[in-house]
Amino acid sequence: MAKIGIFDSGAGGLSVLKEIRKVLPAEDYVYFADNANCPYGEKTVKFVTERAMEISEMLIRMGADIIVVACNTATAAAISALRENYSCPQKPETREKILGLSGGRRDHIRFIGMEPAVKPAIGMTKSGVIGVLATAGTLKAEKYRHTKELANGRVTVMEHVGQGFVELVENGITSGPEAEKTVRASLGPLLDAGADTIVLGCTHYPFLTDVIKKIAGPDVTIIDPAPAVAKHLTEVMEEDGIVPVQGNVRGSLTLLSSGNDDTLKRLAATICT
Ligand code: DGL
């Protein structure tokens, strides 16, 4: 039986866990919300990378066989360092480290990351303008700039930080006038620029999908990469020889956080129905 580790700066990664559990219902999960340090969006690459490594090591000690970085910002900052340090069993220092952390169970750990779904959006837009909502950390990362090059000369990519979105979700506010006002301020400029396809480039934002849809209207497509990430996870597990548990009996879910876990528990209850 496999154990899947997942982490984010807060409760946002639960939007990814929800999709993963649809395709892998019977696995055991351990989810870590680093909400004492949330948001990651304005933090330095060094800080986010150090947190990502510390959290990953904790998840491996807790039995994780594979780890999903359910955070675009942490992926942009740290996925290369994570893979370099923990994914390569050919490196003696990696083997030794992971064998030690896992109590001899594994000699490497694979990582699945998140990134704004620019590629599918390019194939979907009719207006030729796509809008990307993400954190400042994701938008300025080299990884994102590279992904964005896919659009060069084909479509226009407009970006906006979802200002205040993460704070709303962490406070458990996913609807109502305050959420609408906050979402309108960041989404409005993208819609005004003619975007007909909006990419949700932060895992907190899907919790605001109803508000985003209400403001964007029926002609705008909203893209959440979480279902594609869930599919990719199953492929990597297969490559890595991690056999999924058969059947639909729900595996366990352990929720951990570095701060107050009220919102985490409440949002987890809504996705784990
Ligand atoms: N949920 C995260 C992401 O996907 C991080 C948000 C934040 O902490 O700023 O980018």
Short mmCIF file of C-alpha atoms and ligand atoms in Angstrom, two decimals:
data_model
loop_
_atom_site.label_atom_id
_atom_site.label_comp_id
_atom_site.label_asym_id
_atom_site.label_seq_id
_atom_site.Cartn_x
_atom_site.Cartn_y
_atom_site.Cartn_z
CA MET A 1 0.00 0.00 0.00
CA ALA A 2 1.32 3.43 -0.95
CA LYS A 3 1.29 6.57 1.11
CA ILE A 4 1.09 9.84 -0.78
CA GLY A 5 2.51 12.99 0.80
CA ILE A 6 1.07 16.36 -0.23
CA PHE A 7 1.96 19.85 0.88
CA ASP A 8 1.11 23.48 0.28
CA SER A 9 1.55 26.78 2.08
CA GLY A 10 -1.93 26.25 3.47
CA ALA A 11 -5.31 24.73 2.66
CA GLY A 12 -5.07 25.44 -1.09
CA GLY A 13 -3.50 22.09 -1.94
CA LEU A 14 -6.70 20.41 -0.78
CA SER A 15 -8.10 21.39 -4.20
CA VAL A 16 -5.45 19.08 -5.69
CA LEU A 17 -6.00 16.35 -3.11
CA LYS A 18 -9.69 16.35 -4.05
CA GLU A 19 -8.86 15.50 -7.69
CA ILE A 20 -6.20 12.96 -6.71
CA ARG A 21 -8.62 11.12 -4.45
CA LYS A 22 -11.08 10.82 -7.34
CA VAL A 23 -8.55 8.71 -9.27
CA LEU A 24 -6.75 7.10 -6.32
CA PRO A 25 -9.42 6.76 -3.61
CA ALA A 26 -7.89 3.89 -1.68
CA GLU A 27 -4.38 5.26 -1.05
CA ASP A 28 -3.35 6.68 2.32
CA TYR A 29 -2.62 10.41 2.35
CA VAL A 30 -0.71 12.73 4.60
CA TYR A 31 -1.33 16.42 3.91
CA PHE A 32 0.82 19.19 5.39
CA ALA A 33 -0.31 22.83 5.39
CA ASP A 34 2.52 25.22 6.19
CA ASN A 35 0.01 27.84 7.25
CA ALA A 36 2.27 29.38 9.90
CA ASN A 37 4.32 30.62 6.91
CA CYS A 38 1.44 31.34 4.52
CA PRO A 39 1.43 33.04 2.04
CA TYR A 40 4.48 31.78 0.17
CA GLY A 41 3.74 34.13 -2.74
CA GLU A 42 5.78 37.05 -1.41
CA LYS A 43 8.56 35.00 0.25
CA THR A 44 12.08 34.52 -1.14
CA VAL A 45 13.03 31.49 -3.25
CA LYS A 46 15.53 30.53 -0.52
CA PHE A 47 12.89 30.56 2.20
CA VAL A 48 10.34 28.54 0.18
CA THR A 49 13.00 26.03 -0.91
CA GLU A 50 14.15 25.47 2.68
CA ARG A 51 10.56 24.96 3.83
CA ALA A 52 9.86 22.58 0.90
CA MET A 53 12.90 20.47 1.84
CA GLU A 54 12.08 20.40 5.54
CA ILE A 55 8.45 19.45 4.89
CA SER A 56 9.44 16.79 2.35
CA GLU A 57 11.82 15.18 4.83
CA MET A 58 9.07 15.14 7.45
CA LEU A 59 6.64 13.52 4.98
CA ILE A 60 9.22 10.86 4.07
CA ARG A 61 9.75 10.12 7.77
CA MET A 62 5.98 9.75 8.08
CA GLY A 63 5.97 7.09 5.37
CA ALA A 64 5.38 9.00 2.11
CA ASP A 65 6.40 6.99 -0.98
CA ILE A 66 5.86 9.89 -3.38
CA ILE A 67 5.22 13.61 -2.82
CA VAL A 68 2.91 16.06 -4.55
CA VAL A 69 3.98 19.69 -4.26
CA ALA A 70 0.40 20.99 -4.38
CA CYS A 71 1.58 24.57 -4.65
CA ASN A 72 2.56 26.46 -7.79
CA THR A 73 4.77 28.85 -5.83
CA ALA A 74 6.73 26.08 -4.10
CA THR A 75 7.04 24.18 -7.37
CA ALA A 76 8.45 27.22 -9.14
CA ALA A 77 10.91 27.85 -6.31
CA ALA A 78 11.93 24.39 -5.19
CA ILE A 79 11.08 21.50 -7.52
CA SER A 80 14.57 21.36 -9.06
CA ALA A 81 16.23 21.32 -5.64
CA LEU A 82 13.81 18.66 -4.36
CA ARG A 83 14.46 16.39 -7.34
CA GLU A 84 18.19 16.98 -7.20
CA ASN A 85 18.38 16.09 -3.50
CA TYR A 86 15.84 13.29 -3.16
CA SER A 87 14.86 11.74 -6.51
CA CYS A 88 18.09 10.29 -7.84
CA PRO A 89 19.03 6.89 -6.31
CA GLN A 90 22.22 6.80 -8.44
CA LYS A 91 23.65 9.50 -6.18
CA PRO A 92 25.12 7.82 -3.07
CA GLU A 93 24.23 10.80 -0.84
CA THR A 94 20.59 10.64 -1.95
CA ARG A 95 20.35 6.88 -1.39
CA GLU A 96 21.84 7.17 2.04
CA LYS A 97 19.66 10.11 3.03
CA ILE A 98 16.36 8.63 1.82
CA LEU A 99 17.13 5.16 3.21
CA GLY A 100 17.75 6.87 6.55
CA LEU A 101 14.63 9.05 6.45
CA SER A 102 12.38 6.22 5.30
CA GLY A 103 13.72 3.60 7.69
CA GLY A 104 15.09 1.56 4.76
CA ARG A 105 11.82 1.48 2.81
CA ARG A 106 12.94 3.60 -0.14
CA ASP A 107 16.13 4.90 -1.74
CA HIS A 108 14.57 7.84 -3.58
CA ILE A 109 11.34 9.87 -3.69
CA ARG A 110 9.71 11.26 -6.82
CA PHE A 111 7.99 14.68 -6.80
CA ILE A 112 4.97 15.84 -8.76
CA GLY A 113 4.70 19.63 -9.13
CA MET A 114 2.11 22.17 -10.24
CA GLU A 115 2.40 24.83 -12.88
CA PRO A 116 -0.05 27.24 -14.51
CA ALA A 117 -1.85 25.40 -17.33
CA VAL A 118 -0.82 27.77 -20.10
CA LYS A 119 -0.47 25.02 -22.71
CA PRO A 120 -4.10 23.76 -22.57
CA ALA A 121 -5.30 27.37 -22.43
CA ILE A 122 -3.50 28.14 -25.70
CA GLY A 123 -5.49 25.34 -27.33
CA MET A 124 -8.79 26.57 -25.93
CA THR A 125 -8.86 30.33 -26.39
CA LYS A 126 -10.97 31.74 -29.19
CA SER A 127 -10.28 35.38 -28.47
CA GLY A 128 -6.52 34.79 -28.59
CA VAL A 129 -6.10 36.21 -25.09
CA ILE A 130 -5.56 34.06 -22.03
CA GLY A 131 -5.43 35.32 -18.46
CA VAL A 132 -3.21 33.79 -15.78
CA LEU A 133 -3.99 34.35 -12.10
CA ALA A 134 -1.13 33.30 -9.81
CA THR A 135 1.06 34.50 -6.95
CA ALA A 136 3.87 37.02 -7.43
CA GLY A 137 6.39 34.23 -6.71
CA THR A 138 5.03 32.03 -9.48
CA LEU A 139 4.73 34.80 -12.06
CA LYS A 140 8.29 36.01 -11.64
CA ALA A 141 9.87 32.54 -11.60
CA GLU A 142 12.03 31.39 -14.47
CA LYS A 143 9.95 28.20 -14.70
CA TYR A 144 6.82 30.21 -15.50
CA ARG A 145 8.60 32.55 -17.92
CA HIS A 146 9.73 29.42 -19.75
CA THR A 147 6.20 27.94 -19.85
CA LYS A 148 4.90 31.25 -21.12
CA GLU A 149 7.23 31.11 -24.10
CA LEU A 150 4.93 28.40 -25.50
CA ALA A 151 2.48 31.18 -26.29
CA ASN A 152 4.98 33.32 -28.19
CA GLY A 153 3.40 34.67 -31.34
CA ARG A 154 0.33 32.45 -30.92
CA VAL A 155 -1.76 34.07 -28.22
CA THR A 156 -1.48 36.98 -25.82
CA VAL A 157 -0.91 36.03 -22.20
CA MET A 158 -2.09 38.53 -19.59
CA GLU A 159 -1.17 38.00 -15.96
CA HIS A 160 -2.41 39.23 -12.63
CA VAL A 161 -1.60 38.33 -9.04
CA GLY A 162 -4.76 37.13 -7.31
CA GLN A 163 -4.33 39.85 -4.70
CA GLY A 164 -5.86 38.75 -1.40
CA PHE A 165 -7.23 35.44 -2.76
CA VAL A 166 -5.01 33.24 -0.57
CA GLU A 167 -5.89 35.23 2.55
CA LEU A 168 -9.63 34.86 1.78
CA VAL A 169 -9.36 31.09 1.45
CA GLU A 170 -7.16 30.75 4.54
CA ASN A 171 -9.83 32.65 6.45
CA GLY A 172 -12.46 30.28 5.10
CA ILE A 173 -14.15 32.98 2.98
CA THR A 174 -15.03 31.45 -0.40
CA SER A 175 -18.21 33.38 -1.28
CA GLY A 176 -20.07 36.60 -0.48
CA PRO A 177 -19.48 40.32 -1.07
CA GLU A 178 -15.91 40.45 0.29
CA ALA A 179 -14.80 37.55 -1.90
CA GLU A 180 -16.52 39.09 -4.95
CA LYS A 181 -14.91 42.49 -4.42
CA THR A 182 -11.45 40.94 -3.98
CA VAL A 183 -11.77 38.64 -7.00
CA ARG A 184 -13.15 41.40 -9.23
CA ALA A 185 -10.14 43.64 -8.55
CA SER A 186 -7.67 41.08 -9.97
CA LEU A 187 -9.85 39.31 -12.54
CA GLY A 188 -11.35 42.50 -14.00
CA PRO A 189 -8.18 43.66 -15.81
CA LEU A 190 -7.81 40.24 -17.47
CA LEU A 191 -11.43 40.26 -18.67
CA ASP A 192 -11.09 43.87 -19.83
CA ALA A 193 -8.09 42.79 -21.93
CA GLY A 194 -10.32 40.25 -23.72
CA ALA A 195 -9.28 37.03 -21.95
CA ASP A 196 -11.79 34.24 -22.63
CA THR A 197 -9.74 31.57 -20.84
CA ILE A 198 -8.53 32.00 -17.27
CA VAL A 199 -5.81 29.79 -15.85
CA LEU A 200 -5.91 29.27 -12.07
CA GLY A 201 -2.18 29.28 -11.30
CA CYS A 202 -2.45 28.88 -7.54
CA THR A 203 -4.01 25.94 -5.74
CA HIS A 204 -5.95 28.19 -3.37
CA TYR A 205 -7.89 29.80 -6.22
CA PRO A 206 -10.16 26.82 -7.13
CA PHE A 207 -11.90 27.37 -3.78
CA LEU A 208 -13.07 30.68 -5.30
CA THR A 209 -14.26 29.12 -8.58
CA ASP A 210 -17.94 29.96 -8.03
CA VAL A 211 -17.10 33.62 -7.44
CA ILE A 212 -14.70 33.67 -10.40
CA LYS A 213 -17.38 32.14 -12.65
CA LYS A 214 -19.99 34.59 -11.44
CA ILE A 215 -17.76 37.54 -12.31
CA ALA A 216 -16.34 36.13 -15.56
CA GLY A 217 -19.69 34.99 -16.94
CA PRO A 218 -20.62 31.89 -18.94
CA ASP A 219 -18.43 32.58 -21.98
CA VAL A 220 -15.15 32.40 -20.09
CA THR A 221 -13.44 29.05 -19.52
CA ILE A 222 -11.71 28.51 -16.19
CA ILE A 223 -8.81 26.04 -16.15
CA ASP A 224 -7.68 24.26 -12.98
CA PRO A 225 -4.68 21.97 -13.62
CA ALA A 226 -5.49 19.66 -10.68
CA PRO A 227 -7.20 16.87 -12.73
CA ALA A 228 -4.18 16.74 -15.07
CA VAL A 229 -1.84 16.59 -12.07
CA ALA A 230 -3.84 13.68 -10.62
CA LYS A 231 -3.47 11.80 -13.90
CA HIS A 232 0.24 12.60 -14.05
CA LEU A 233 0.67 11.28 -10.50
CA THR A 234 -0.76 7.89 -11.51
CA GLU A 235 1.68 7.74 -14.44
CA VAL A 236 4.69 8.57 -12.27
CA MET A 237 3.60 6.01 -9.65
CA GLU A 238 3.44 3.37 -12.36
CA GLU A 239 6.90 4.35 -13.68
CA ASP A 240 8.23 4.20 -10.13
CA GLY A 241 6.76 0.77 -9.41
CA ILE A 242 4.28 2.08 -6.81
CA VAL A 243 1.23 -0.09 -7.27
CA PRO A 244 -2.07 1.69 -6.58
CA VAL A 245 -4.44 0.05 -4.12
CA GLN A 246 -7.39 -1.51 -5.91
CA GLY A 247 -10.99 -0.84 -4.93
CA ASN A 248 -12.95 2.14 -3.72
CA VAL A 249 -12.65 1.81 0.03
CA ARG A 250 -11.28 5.16 1.18
CA GLY A 251 -7.71 5.17 2.46
CA SER A 252 -6.73 7.29 5.45
CA LEU A 253 -6.15 11.04 5.40
CA THR A 254 -3.85 12.60 7.98
CA LEU A 255 -4.01 16.41 8.14
CA LEU A 256 -1.08 18.30 9.63
CA SER A 257 -0.30 21.99 9.84
CA SER A 258 2.30 24.36 11.22
CA GLY A 259 -0.39 26.79 12.44
CA ASN A 260 -4.07 26.97 13.34
CA ASP A 261 -5.95 24.16 11.61
CA ASP A 262 -9.58 25.37 11.81
CA THR A 263 -9.92 26.32 8.13
CA LEU A 264 -7.88 23.32 7.01
CA LYS A 265 -10.24 20.95 8.79
CA ARG A 266 -13.33 22.76 7.57
CA LEU A 267 -12.23 22.84 3.91
CA ALA A 268 -11.01 19.25 4.12
CA ALA A 269 -14.49 18.24 5.26
CA THR A 270 -15.99 19.89 2.16
CA ILE A 271 -13.67 18.08 -0.27
CA CYS A 272 -13.74 14.70 1.42
CA THR A 273 -17.43 13.99 1.02
N1 DGL B 1 -1.31 27.65 -2.99
C1 DGL B 1 -0.07 28.20 -3.39
C2 DGL B 1 0.17 28.18 -4.86
O1 DGL B 1 -0.33 27.32 -5.53
C3 DGL B 1 0.60 29.24 -2.57
C4 DGL B 1 -0.13 30.46 -2.25
C5 DGL B 1 0.66 31.33 -1.28
O2 DGL B 1 0.99 30.83 -0.21
O3 DGL B 1 0.99 32.46 -1.65
O4 DGL B 1 0.88 29.00 -5.38
#
